[in-house]
PDB file of C-alpha atoms and ligand atoms in Angstrom:
ATOM      1  CA  MET A   1     232.452  94.862 106.898  1.00 91.00           C
ATOM      2  CA  ASN A   2     235.998  95.910 106.269  1.00 93.00           C
ATOM      3  CA  PRO A   3     237.907  97.468 109.163  1.00 93.00           C
ATOM      4  CA  ASP A   4     237.110 101.156 108.242  1.00 93.00           C
ATOM      5  CA  GLN A   5     233.517 100.348 108.085  1.00 95.00           C
ATOM      6  CA  PHE A   6     233.576  98.671 111.267  1.00 95.00           C
ATOM      7  CA  LEU A   7     235.423 101.595 113.019  1.00 95.00           C
ATOM      8  CA  ALA A   8     232.967 104.099 111.359  1.00 94.00           C
ATOM      9  CA  ALA A   9     229.839 102.133 112.585  1.00 95.00           C
ATOM     10  CA  LEU A  10     231.376 101.769 116.034  1.00 94.00           C
ATOM     11  CA  THR A  11     232.077 105.384 116.738  1.00 91.00           C
ATOM     12  CA  GLY A  12     229.549 107.133 114.134  1.00 87.00           C
ATOM     13  CA  SER A  13     226.348 105.211 114.430  1.00 85.00           C
ATOM     14  CA  HIS A  14     223.982 103.530 116.819  1.00 89.00           C
ATOM     15  CA  GLU A  15     223.958 100.194 114.909  1.00 93.00           C
ATOM     16  CA  VAL A  16     224.173  97.137 116.922  1.00 97.00           C
ATOM     17  CA  LEU A  17     227.277  95.164 115.726  1.00 98.00           C
ATOM     18  CA  LEU A  18     227.713  91.518 115.659  1.00 98.00           C
ATOM     19  CA  MET A  19     231.103  89.872 116.603  1.00 98.00           C
ATOM     20  CA  GLY A  20     231.581  86.241 115.487  1.00 98.00           C
ATOM     21  CA  VAL A  21     233.588  83.898 117.672  1.00 97.00           C
ATOM     22  CA  VAL A  22     236.578  81.946 116.102  1.00 96.00           C
ATOM     23  CA  ASN A  23     238.289  79.983 118.725  1.00 94.00           C
ATOM     24  CA  VAL A  24     241.618  78.441 117.411  1.00 94.00           C
ATOM     25  CA  THR A  25     241.931  76.322 120.346  1.00 90.00           C
ATOM     26  CA  PRO A  26     241.573  72.557 121.065  1.00 88.00           C
ATOM     27  CA  ASP A  27     239.704  73.090 124.493  1.00 84.00           C
ATOM     28  CA  SER A  28     237.182  76.129 124.251  1.00 82.00           C
ATOM     29  CA  PHE A  29     234.089  75.249 126.199  1.00 80.00           C
ATOM     30  CA  SER A  30     231.666  74.991 123.216  1.00 79.00           C
ATOM     31  CA  ASP A  31     233.729  74.573 120.141  1.00 79.00           C
ATOM     32  CA  GLY A  32     237.104  73.354 121.308  1.00 78.00           C
ATOM     33  CA  GLY A  33     238.946  71.487 118.538  1.00 81.00           C
ATOM     34  CA  LEU A  34     236.603  72.268 115.702  1.00 84.00           C
ATOM     35  CA  TYR A  35     238.622  75.125 114.075  1.00 80.00           C
ATOM     36  CA  TYR A  36     242.032  74.425 115.508  1.00 82.00           C
ATOM     37  CA  GLU A  37     243.768  74.138 112.111  1.00 88.00           C
ATOM     38  CA  LEU A  38     244.512  77.190 109.978  1.00 92.00           C
ATOM     39  CA  ASP A  39     242.297  76.237 106.982  1.00 92.00           C
ATOM     40  CA  THR A  40     239.298  75.260 109.210  1.00 94.00           C
ATOM     41  CA  ALA A  41     239.561  78.555 111.423  1.00 96.00           C
ATOM     42  CA  VAL A  42     239.665  80.792 108.254  1.00 97.00           C
ATOM     43  CA  ALA A  43     236.787  78.854 106.413  1.00 96.00           C
ATOM     44  CA  HIS A  44     234.693  79.158 109.639  1.00 97.00           C
ATOM     45  CA  ALA A  45     235.530  82.972 109.914  1.00 98.00           C
ATOM     46  CA  LEU A  46     234.587  83.587 106.413  1.00 98.00           C
ATOM     47  CA  ARG A  47     231.369  81.512 106.896  1.00 98.00           C
ATOM     48  CA  LEU A  48     230.432  83.833 109.920  1.00 98.00           C
ATOM     49  CA  VAL A  49     231.146  86.797 107.865  1.00 98.00           C
ATOM     50  CA  HIS A  50     228.832  85.464 105.135  1.00 98.00           C
ATOM     51  CA  GLU A  51     226.221  84.815 107.759  1.00 98.00           C
ATOM     52  CA  GLY A  52     226.193  88.504 108.878  1.00 98.00           C
ATOM     53  CA  ALA A  53     229.195  88.873 111.329  1.00 98.00           C
ATOM     54  CA  ASP A  54     230.546  92.504 111.339  1.00 98.00           C
ATOM     55  CA  ILE A  55     233.727  91.511 112.857  1.00 98.00           C
ATOM     56  CA  VAL A  56     235.304  88.126 113.683  1.00 98.00           C
ATOM     57  CA  ASP A  57     237.080  87.603 116.991  1.00 98.00           C
ATOM     58  CA  VAL A  58     240.047  85.350 116.842  1.00 98.00           C
ATOM     59  CA  GLY A  59     241.359  83.680 120.104  1.00 96.00           C
ATOM     60  CA  GLY A  60     244.146  81.142 120.825  1.00 95.00           C
ATOM     61  CA  GLU A  61     243.544  80.526 124.427  1.00 93.00           C
ATOM     62  CA  SER A  62     240.382  79.120 126.178  1.00 91.00           C
ATOM     63  CA  THR A  63     239.334  81.314 129.088  1.00 87.00           C
ATOM     64  CA  ARG A  64     236.755  78.947 130.341  1.00 83.00           C
ATOM     65  CA  PRO A  65     236.913  78.617 134.134  1.00 76.00           C
ATOM     66  CA  GLY A  66     239.612  76.143 135.055  1.00 71.00           C
ATOM     67  CA  ALA A  67     241.264  76.237 131.576  1.00 77.00           C
ATOM     68  CA  GLU A  68     245.071  75.663 131.380  1.00 79.00           C
ATOM     69  CA  PRO A  69     246.976  78.721 130.165  1.00 80.00           C
ATOM     70  CA  VAL A  70     249.040  78.078 126.877  1.00 91.00           C
ATOM     71  CA  GLY A  71     252.393  79.402 126.227  1.00 93.00           C
ATOM     72  CA  LEU A  72     252.930  82.682 124.404  1.00 95.00           C
ATOM     73  CA  GLU A  73     254.680  80.922 121.461  1.00 95.00           C
ATOM     74  CA  GLU A  74     251.839  78.523 121.115  1.00 95.00           C
ATOM     75  CA  GLU A  75     249.190  81.330 121.261  1.00 96.00           C
ATOM     76  CA  LEU A  76     250.973  83.224 118.569  1.00 97.00           C
ATOM     77  CA  ARG A  77     251.444  80.140 116.334  1.00 96.00           C
ATOM     78  CA  ARG A  78     247.579  79.662 116.722  1.00 96.00           C
ATOM     79  CA  VAL A  79     246.205  82.951 116.022  1.00 97.00           C
ATOM     80  CA  VAL A  80     248.721  85.175 113.875  1.00 98.00           C
ATOM     81  CA  PRO A  81     248.327  83.091 110.580  1.00 97.00           C
ATOM     82  CA  VAL A  82     244.553  83.040 110.947  1.00 98.00           C
ATOM     83  CA  VAL A  83     244.450  86.920 111.629  1.00 98.00           C
ATOM     84  CA  ARG A  84     246.708  87.548 108.598  1.00 98.00           C
ATOM     85  CA  ASP A  85     244.725  85.469 106.232  1.00 97.00           C
ATOM     86  CA  LEU A  86     241.455  86.919 107.231  1.00 98.00           C
ATOM     87  CA  ALA A  87     242.766  90.495 107.180  1.00 97.00           C
ATOM     88  CA  ALA A  88     243.933  90.027 103.721  1.00 97.00           C
ATOM     89  CA  THR A  89     240.438  89.249 102.428  1.00 97.00           C
ATOM     90  CA  GLY A  90     239.394  92.711 103.929  1.00 97.00           C
ATOM     91  CA  VAL A  91     237.474  91.278 106.772  1.00 97.00           C
ATOM     92  CA  ALA A  92     237.362  93.216 110.116  1.00 98.00           C
ATOM     93  CA  VAL A  93     239.206  91.051 112.739  1.00 98.00           C
ATOM     94  CA  SER A  94     239.637  91.411 116.355  1.00 98.00           C
ATOM     95  CA  ILE A  95     242.176  89.709 118.606  1.00 98.00           C
ATOM     96  CA  ASP A  96     241.040  87.942 121.748  1.00 98.00           C
ATOM     97  CA  THR A  97     243.892  87.737 124.061  1.00 97.00           C
ATOM     98  CA  ARG A  98     245.279  88.720 127.490  1.00 95.00           C
ATOM     99  CA  HIS A  99     248.820  88.963 126.251  1.00 96.00           C
ATOM    100  CA  ALA A 100     250.308  92.202 124.884  1.00 98.00           C
ATOM    101  CA  ALA A 101     252.862  90.260 122.710  1.00 98.00           C
ATOM    102  CA  VAL A 102     249.923  88.444 120.982  1.00 98.00           C
ATOM    103  CA  ALA A 103     247.924  91.599 120.597  1.00 98.00           C
ATOM    104  CA  GLU A 104     251.057  93.456 119.067  1.00 98.00           C
ATOM    105  CA  ALA A 105     251.570  90.629 116.540  1.00 98.00           C
ATOM    106  CA  ALA A 106     247.888  90.336 115.619  1.00 98.00           C
ATOM    107  CA  VAL A 107     247.379  93.946 115.053  1.00 98.00           C
ATOM    108  CA  ALA A 108     250.566  94.109 112.878  1.00 98.00           C
ATOM    109  CA  ALA A 109     249.073  91.212 111.014  1.00 98.00           C
ATOM    110  CA  GLY A 110     245.950  93.308 110.298  1.00 98.00           C
ATOM    111  CA  ALA A 111     243.606  93.022 113.363  1.00 98.00           C
ATOM    112  CA  CYS A 112     241.689  96.345 113.856  1.00 97.00           C
ATOM    113  CA  LEU A 113     240.444  95.688 117.449  1.00 98.00           C
ATOM    114  CA  VAL A 114     242.130  94.475 120.692  1.00 98.00           C
ATOM    115  CA  ASN A 115     239.737  92.261 122.861  1.00 98.00           C
ATOM    116  CA  ASP A 116     241.309  91.956 126.296  1.00 97.00           C
ATOM    117  CA  VAL A 117     239.265  89.805 128.770  1.00 95.00           C
ATOM    118  CA  SER A 118     241.661  90.865 131.492  1.00 94.00           C
ATOM    119  CA  GLY A 119     240.335  94.545 131.425  1.00 97.00           C
ATOM    120  CA  LEU A 120     243.299  96.332 129.812  1.00 97.00           C
ATOM    121  CA  ARG A 121     245.034  96.024 133.302  1.00 96.00           C
ATOM    122  CA  ASP A 122     248.598  95.444 131.608  1.00 97.00           C
ATOM    123  CA  PRO A 123     250.054  98.835 130.633  1.00 98.00           C
ATOM    124  CA  GLN A 124     251.770  97.058 127.770  1.00 98.00           C
ATOM    125  CA  MET A 125     248.431  96.017 126.421  1.00 98.00           C
ATOM    126  CA  ARG A 126     247.230  99.494 126.501  1.00 98.00           C
ATOM    127  CA  ALA A 127     250.436 100.652 124.634  1.00 98.00           C
ATOM    128  CA  VAL A 128     249.792  98.351 121.965  1.00 98.00           C
ATOM    129  CA  ALA A 129     246.480  99.955 121.189  1.00 98.00           C
ATOM    130  CA  VAL A 130     247.848 103.369 121.494  1.00 98.00           C
ATOM    131  CA  ARG A 131     250.909 102.614 119.224  1.00 97.00           C
ATOM    132  CA  HIS A 132     248.678 101.310 116.412  1.00 97.00           C
ATOM    133  CA  GLY A 133     245.658 103.449 117.070  1.00 97.00           C
ATOM    134  CA  VAL A 134     243.246 100.724 117.510  1.00 97.00           C
ATOM    135  CA  PRO A 135     240.192 100.631 119.713  1.00 97.00           C
ATOM    136  CA  ALA A 136     240.186  98.010 122.596  1.00 98.00           C
ATOM    137  CA  VAL A 137     237.746  96.177 124.553  1.00 98.00           C
ATOM    138  CA  ALA A 138     238.129  96.240 128.464  1.00 98.00           C
ATOM    139  CA  MET A 139     236.213  93.230 129.926  1.00 98.00           C
ATOM    140  CA  HIS A 140     235.778  92.745 133.640  1.00 97.00           C
ATOM    141  CA  MET A 141     237.278  89.671 135.326  1.00 95.00           C
ATOM    142  CA  PRO A 142     237.901  89.995 139.151  1.00 89.00           C
ATOM    143  CA  VAL A 143     241.400  88.519 138.910  1.00 86.00           C
ATOM    144  CA  ASP A 144     243.572  88.096 135.823  1.00 82.00           C
ATOM    145  CA  ASP A 145     243.480  84.162 136.095  1.00 84.00           C
ATOM    146  CA  PRO A 146     240.739  82.135 134.539  1.00 83.00           C
ATOM    147  CA  THR A 147     241.759  79.048 136.614  1.00 83.00           C
ATOM    148  CA  VAL A 148     240.763  80.579 139.857  1.00 85.00           C
ATOM    149  CA  MET A 149     238.216  83.439 138.853  1.00 84.00           C
ATOM    150  CA  GLN A 150     235.116  81.561 140.121  1.00 84.00           C
ATOM    151  CA  GLN A 151     236.680  81.663 143.776  1.00 87.00           C
ATOM    152  CA  HIS A 152     236.304  85.467 143.493  1.00 85.00           C
ATOM    153  CA  THR A 153     232.570  86.082 143.185  1.00 89.00           C
ATOM    154  CA  ASP A 154     232.243  87.934 146.623  1.00 91.00           C
ATOM    155  CA  TYR A 155     231.243  91.374 145.645  1.00 93.00           C
ATOM    156  CA  ASP A 156     228.999  93.634 147.803  1.00 92.00           C
ATOM    157  CA  ASP A 157     227.057  94.672 144.718  1.00 97.00           C
ATOM    158  CA  VAL A 158     228.473  93.120 141.513  1.00 97.00           C
ATOM    159  CA  VAL A 159     226.838  95.891 139.071  1.00 98.00           C
ATOM    160  CA  VAL A 160     228.432  98.682 141.259  1.00 98.00           C
ATOM    161  CA  HIS A 161     231.876  96.858 141.317  1.00 97.00           C
ATOM    162  CA  VAL A 162     231.979  96.252 137.544  1.00 98.00           C
ATOM    163  CA  VAL A 163     230.849  99.633 136.614  1.00 98.00           C
ATOM    164  CA  ALA A 164     233.567 101.100 138.855  1.00 98.00           C
ATOM    165  CA  PHE A 165     236.290  98.679 137.665  1.00 97.00           C
ATOM    166  CA  LEU A 166     235.384  99.551 133.913  1.00 98.00           C
ATOM    167  CA  ARG A 167     235.025 103.240 134.548  1.00 98.00           C
ATOM    168  CA  ASP A 168     238.614 103.385 136.012  1.00 98.00           C
ATOM    169  CA  HIS A 169     240.237 101.054 133.418  1.00 98.00           C
ATOM    170  CA  ALA A 170     238.644 102.794 130.599  1.00 98.00           C
ATOM    171  CA  ALA A 171     239.564 106.167 131.870  1.00 98.00           C
ATOM    172  CA  LEU A 172     243.187 105.253 132.196  1.00 98.00           C
ATOM    173  CA  ALA A 173     243.249 103.603 128.718  1.00 98.00           C
ATOM    174  CA  LEU A 174     241.933 106.789 127.076  1.00 98.00           C
ATOM    175  CA  ALA A 175     244.019 109.083 129.126  1.00 98.00           C
ATOM    176  CA  GLU A 176     246.961 107.148 127.673  1.00 98.00           C
ATOM    177  CA  GLY A 177     245.759 107.492 124.214  1.00 98.00           C
ATOM    178  CA  VAL A 178     243.683 104.529 123.349  1.00 98.00           C
ATOM    179  CA  PRO A 179     241.271 105.816 120.669  1.00 97.00           C
ATOM    180  CA  THR A 180     238.170 104.173 121.838  1.00 97.00           C
ATOM    181  CA  VAL A 181     237.382 101.780 124.773  1.00 98.00           C
ATOM    182  CA  ILE A 182     234.486  99.231 124.605  1.00 98.00           C
ATOM    183  CA  VAL A 183     233.404  98.058 128.099  1.00 98.00           C
ATOM    184  CA  ASP A 184     232.221  94.588 128.735  1.00 98.00           C
ATOM    185  CA  PRO A 185     230.620  93.106 132.017  1.00 98.00           C
ATOM    186  CA  GLY A 186     232.397  89.796 131.487  1.00 97.00           C
ATOM    187  CA  LEU A 187     229.497  87.489 131.761  1.00 98.00           C
ATOM    188  CA  GLY A 188     230.693  84.035 133.263  1.00 95.00           C
ATOM    189  CA  PHE A 189     234.031  85.526 134.476  1.00 95.00           C
ATOM    190  CA  GLY A 190     234.133  85.367 138.127  1.00 94.00           C
ATOM    191  CA  LYS A 191     230.230  85.617 138.230  1.00 96.00           C
ATOM    192  CA  THR A 192     227.630  83.549 140.025  1.00 96.00           C
ATOM    193  CA  ILE A 193     224.547  82.739 137.955  1.00 97.00           C
ATOM    194  CA  GLU A 194     222.523  85.399 139.821  1.00 97.00           C
ATOM    195  CA  GLN A 195     225.337  88.111 139.272  1.00 97.00           C
ATOM    196  CA  ASN A 196     225.327  87.479 135.546  1.00 98.00           C
ATOM    197  CA  ILE A 197     221.475  88.116 135.473  1.00 98.00           C
ATOM    198  CA  GLN A 198     221.937  91.229 137.483  1.00 98.00           C
ATOM    199  CA  LEU A 199     224.575  92.562 135.056  1.00 98.00           C
ATOM    200  CA  VAL A 200     222.092  92.116 132.182  1.00 98.00           C
ATOM    201  CA  ARG A 201     219.148  93.515 134.041  1.00 98.00           C
ATOM    202  CA  ARG A 202     220.943  96.528 135.167  1.00 98.00           C
ATOM    203  CA  LEU A 203     223.249  97.027 132.166  1.00 98.00           C
ATOM    204  CA  GLU A 204     222.057 100.702 131.818  1.00 98.00           C
ATOM    205  CA  GLU A 205     224.210 101.543 134.795  1.00 98.00           C
ATOM    206  CA  LEU A 206     227.146 100.371 132.509  1.00 98.00           C
ATOM    207  CA  VAL A 207     225.837 102.107 129.435  1.00 98.00           C
ATOM    208  CA  ALA A 208     225.664 105.241 131.500  1.00 98.00           C
ATOM    209  CA  LEU A 209     229.492 105.517 131.526  1.00 98.00           C
ATOM    210  CA  GLY A 210     229.293 106.523 127.807  1.00 97.00           C
ATOM    211  CA  HIS A 211     231.423 103.915 126.234  1.00 97.00           C
ATOM    212  CA  PRO A 212     230.199 101.470 123.698  1.00 97.00           C
ATOM    213  CA  VAL A 213     229.075  98.171 125.598  1.00 98.00           C
ATOM    214  CA  LEU A 214     229.787  94.658 124.410  1.00 98.00           C
ATOM    215  CA  VAL A 215     227.959  91.704 125.917  1.00 98.00           C
ATOM    216  CA  GLY A 216     229.125  87.985 125.517  1.00 98.00           C
ATOM    217  CA  ALA A 217     226.765  85.596 126.767  1.00 98.00           C
ATOM    218  CA  SER A 218     227.110  83.112 123.892  1.00 98.00           C
ATOM    219  CA  ARG A 219     226.274  79.431 124.924  1.00 97.00           C
ATOM    220  CA  LYS A 220     227.457  80.159 128.515  1.00 97.00           C
ATOM    221  CA  ARG A 221     227.046  77.819 131.395  1.00 96.00           C
ATOM    222  CA  PHE A 222     224.613  80.144 133.333  1.00 97.00           C
ATOM    223  CA  ILE A 223     222.247  79.784 130.385  1.00 98.00           C
ATOM    224  CA  GLY A 224     222.713  76.014 130.450  1.00 98.00           C
ATOM    225  CA  VAL A 225     222.031  75.810 134.098  1.00 97.00           C
ATOM    226  CA  LEU A 226     218.872  78.000 134.184  1.00 98.00           C
ATOM    227  CA  THR A 227     217.465  76.148 131.000  1.00 98.00           C
ATOM    228  CA  GLY A 228     218.605  72.597 131.861  1.00 98.00           C
ATOM    229  CA  VAL A 229     220.415  72.492 128.430  1.00 98.00           C
ATOM    230  CA  GLU A 230     223.637  70.377 128.882  1.00 96.00           C
ATOM    231  CA  GLN A 231     225.200  70.857 125.462  1.00 96.00           C
ATOM    232  CA  PRO A 232     226.606  74.471 124.697  1.00 96.00           C
ATOM    233  CA  GLU A 233     225.400  74.340 121.128  1.00 96.00           C
ATOM    234  CA  GLY A 234     221.852  73.713 122.251  1.00 97.00           C
ATOM    235  CA  ARG A 235     221.889  77.070 124.054  1.00 98.00           C
ATOM    236  CA  VAL A 236     221.272  79.278 121.085  1.00 98.00           C
ATOM    237  CA  ALA A 237     217.736  80.474 121.983  1.00 98.00           C
ATOM    238  CA  GLY A 238     218.815  81.192 125.548  1.00 98.00           C
ATOM    239  CA  THR A 239     221.670  83.170 124.275  1.00 98.00           C
ATOM    240  CA  LEU A 240     219.528  85.215 121.894  1.00 98.00           C
ATOM    241  CA  ALA A 241     217.174  85.991 124.938  1.00 98.00           C
ATOM    242  CA  VAL A 242     220.109  87.439 126.750  1.00 98.00           C
ATOM    243  CA  HIS A 243     221.617  89.184 124.005  1.00 98.00           C
ATOM    244  CA  LEU A 244     218.327  90.883 122.875  1.00 98.00           C
ATOM    245  CA  ALA A 245     217.687  91.858 126.625  1.00 98.00           C
ATOM    246  CA  SER A 246     221.246  93.428 126.486  1.00 98.00           C
ATOM    247  CA  VAL A 247     220.558  95.261 123.259  1.00 98.00           C
ATOM    248  CA  GLN A 248     217.365  96.663 124.812  1.00 97.00           C
ATOM    249  CA  ASN A 249     219.257  97.919 127.769  1.00 97.00           C
ATOM    250  CA  GLY A 250     221.898  99.494 125.375  1.00 97.00           C
ATOM    251  CA  ALA A 251     224.547  97.107 124.289  1.00 98.00           C
ATOM    252  CA  ARG A 252     226.200  98.204 121.078  1.00 97.00           C
ATOM    253  CA  LEU A 253     228.000  94.865 120.338  1.00 98.00           C
ATOM    254  CA  VAL A 254     227.069  91.379 120.951  1.00 98.00           C
ATOM    255  CA  ARG A 255     229.680  88.378 120.828  1.00 98.00           C
ATOM    256  CA  ALA A 256     228.223  85.093 119.397  1.00 98.00           C
ATOM    257  CA  HIS A 257     229.040  81.792 118.055  1.00 98.00           C
ATOM    258  CA  ASP A 258     225.659  81.426 116.292  1.00 98.00           C
ATOM    259  CA  VAL A 259     225.920  84.257 113.785  1.00 98.00           C
ATOM    260  CA  ALA A 260     223.083  83.453 111.419  1.00 98.00           C
ATOM    261  CA  ALA A 261     220.592  83.174 114.280  1.00 98.00           C
ATOM    262  CA  HIS A 262     221.909  86.509 115.678  1.00 98.00           C
ATOM    263  CA  ARG A 263     221.711  88.235 112.499  1.00 98.00           C
ATOM    264  CA  GLN A 264     217.944  87.353 112.004  1.00 98.00           C
ATOM    265  CA  ALA A 265     217.159  88.180 115.570  1.00 98.00           C
ATOM    266  CA  LEU A 266     218.941  91.620 115.227  1.00 98.00           C
ATOM    267  CA  THR A 267     217.320  92.381 111.798  1.00 97.00           C
ATOM    268  CA  MET A 268     213.786  91.775 113.316  1.00 97.00           C
ATOM    269  CA  TRP A 269     214.809  93.814 116.269  1.00 96.00           C
ATOM    270  CA  ARG A 270     215.880  96.760 114.192  1.00 94.00           C
ATOM    271  CA  HIS A 271     212.583  96.572 112.357  1.00 95.00           C
ATOM    272  CA  LEU A 272     210.639  96.557 115.709  1.00 95.00           C
ATOM    273  CA  VAL A 273     212.327  99.493 117.449  1.00 90.00           C
ATOM    274  CA  SER A 274     213.113 101.754 114.557  1.00 79.00           C
TER     275      SER A 274
HETATM  276  N1  HH2 B   1     233.914  85.441 126.475  1.00 59.99           N
HETATM  277  C1  HH2 B   1     234.736  84.428 126.027  1.00 59.99           C
HETATM  278  C2  HH2 B   1     236.114  84.814 125.461  1.00 59.99           C
HETATM  279  N2  HH2 B   1     236.247  86.078 124.994  1.00 59.99           N
HETATM  280  N3  HH2 B   1     235.582  88.481 125.109  1.00 59.99           N
HETATM  281  C3  HH2 B   1     234.775  89.359 125.495  1.00 59.99           C
HETATM  282  N4  HH2 B   1     235.015  90.522 125.214  1.00 59.99           N
HETATM  283  N5  HH2 B   1     233.602  89.089 126.271  1.00 59.99           N
HETATM  284  C4  HH2 B   1     233.165  87.677 126.553  1.00 59.99           C
HETATM  285  O1  HH2 B   1     232.176  87.648 126.927  1.00 59.99           O
HETATM  286  C5  HH2 B   1     234.174  86.655 126.255  1.00 59.99           C
HETATM  287  C6  HH2 B   1     235.360  87.174 125.494  1.00 59.99           C
HETATM  288  C7  HH2 B   1     234.507  83.039 126.391  1.00 59.99           C
HETATM  289  O2  HH2 B   1     233.926  82.421 125.297  1.00 59.99           O
HETATM  290  P1  HH2 B   1     234.448  81.440 124.237  1.00 59.99           P
HETATM  291  O3  HH2 B   1     235.636  82.242 123.517  1.00 59.99           O
HETATM  292  O4  HH2 B   1     233.521  80.763 123.410  1.00 59.99           O
HETATM  293  O5  HH2 B   1     235.313  80.246 125.073  1.00 59.99           O
HETATM  294  P2  HH2 B   1     236.744  79.922 125.481  1.00 59.99           P
HETATM  295  O6  HH2 B   1     237.305  81.068 126.318  1.00 59.99           O
HETATM  296  O7  HH2 B   1     236.639  78.674 126.235  1.00 59.99           O
HETATM  297  O8  HH2 B   1     237.490  79.822 124.198  1.00 59.99           O
END
């Protein structure tokens, strides 16, 4: 899809959209180092599009629990050339960052969606989306610091907490002029295994807010723990189960490393439910 087609599908249809993951990092939990160079990152992204991704999500900072933050300059150096080269081919690109300066540069380079795992907390981040008129993802994490987020899993009711957080952050962003806000429960971000399961089981409570919902369970640790699969790349089937349950419960977008498998599953899903 090109950016216009992506935005039209997001706002004007009920289609489930598939976001392919492109980590331009040396240390991402499942594919760190594989697509760290410009050429390999672009080639990988184009392969994901060929396999059926509707949009590719380019990130330059790992947010796995305990990951070291990278400096702004380094994050810019990693992602901007990749975004520019991909956007030049006409592909819809999203920028996965917690930093407004990176979002700004990436959107200027052609990204059509801002994916902020810190939930659009930063007014500067919201301002980037407003200035450029692009939609944004607000993802829940309990604190804006991946190094300590797993120490903040003490919710009375995780679903009630996440829904209230995303309701408030989406409302603020929309009031300031962000055109569309996609909300994401942030599986694995400051959540226990049981809390991740509850968020998927009760996803309808988040869907009821009326914003498009994105779910990103791809290869995550809770799947590995529950299935006993140590290697992240061996967790494709478990990921598909979580994502299809999410789609059944109303998710409009899924974020995945294994795009071909997801395209096949979503195609069958559409035949079964339409
Ligand atoms: N998960 C990751 C990164 N970005 N964005 C959204 N909206 N939702 C998610 O669940 C999400 C996300 C973590 O996965 P990955 O990018 O594969 O790993 P790393 O952060 O180690 O690069």
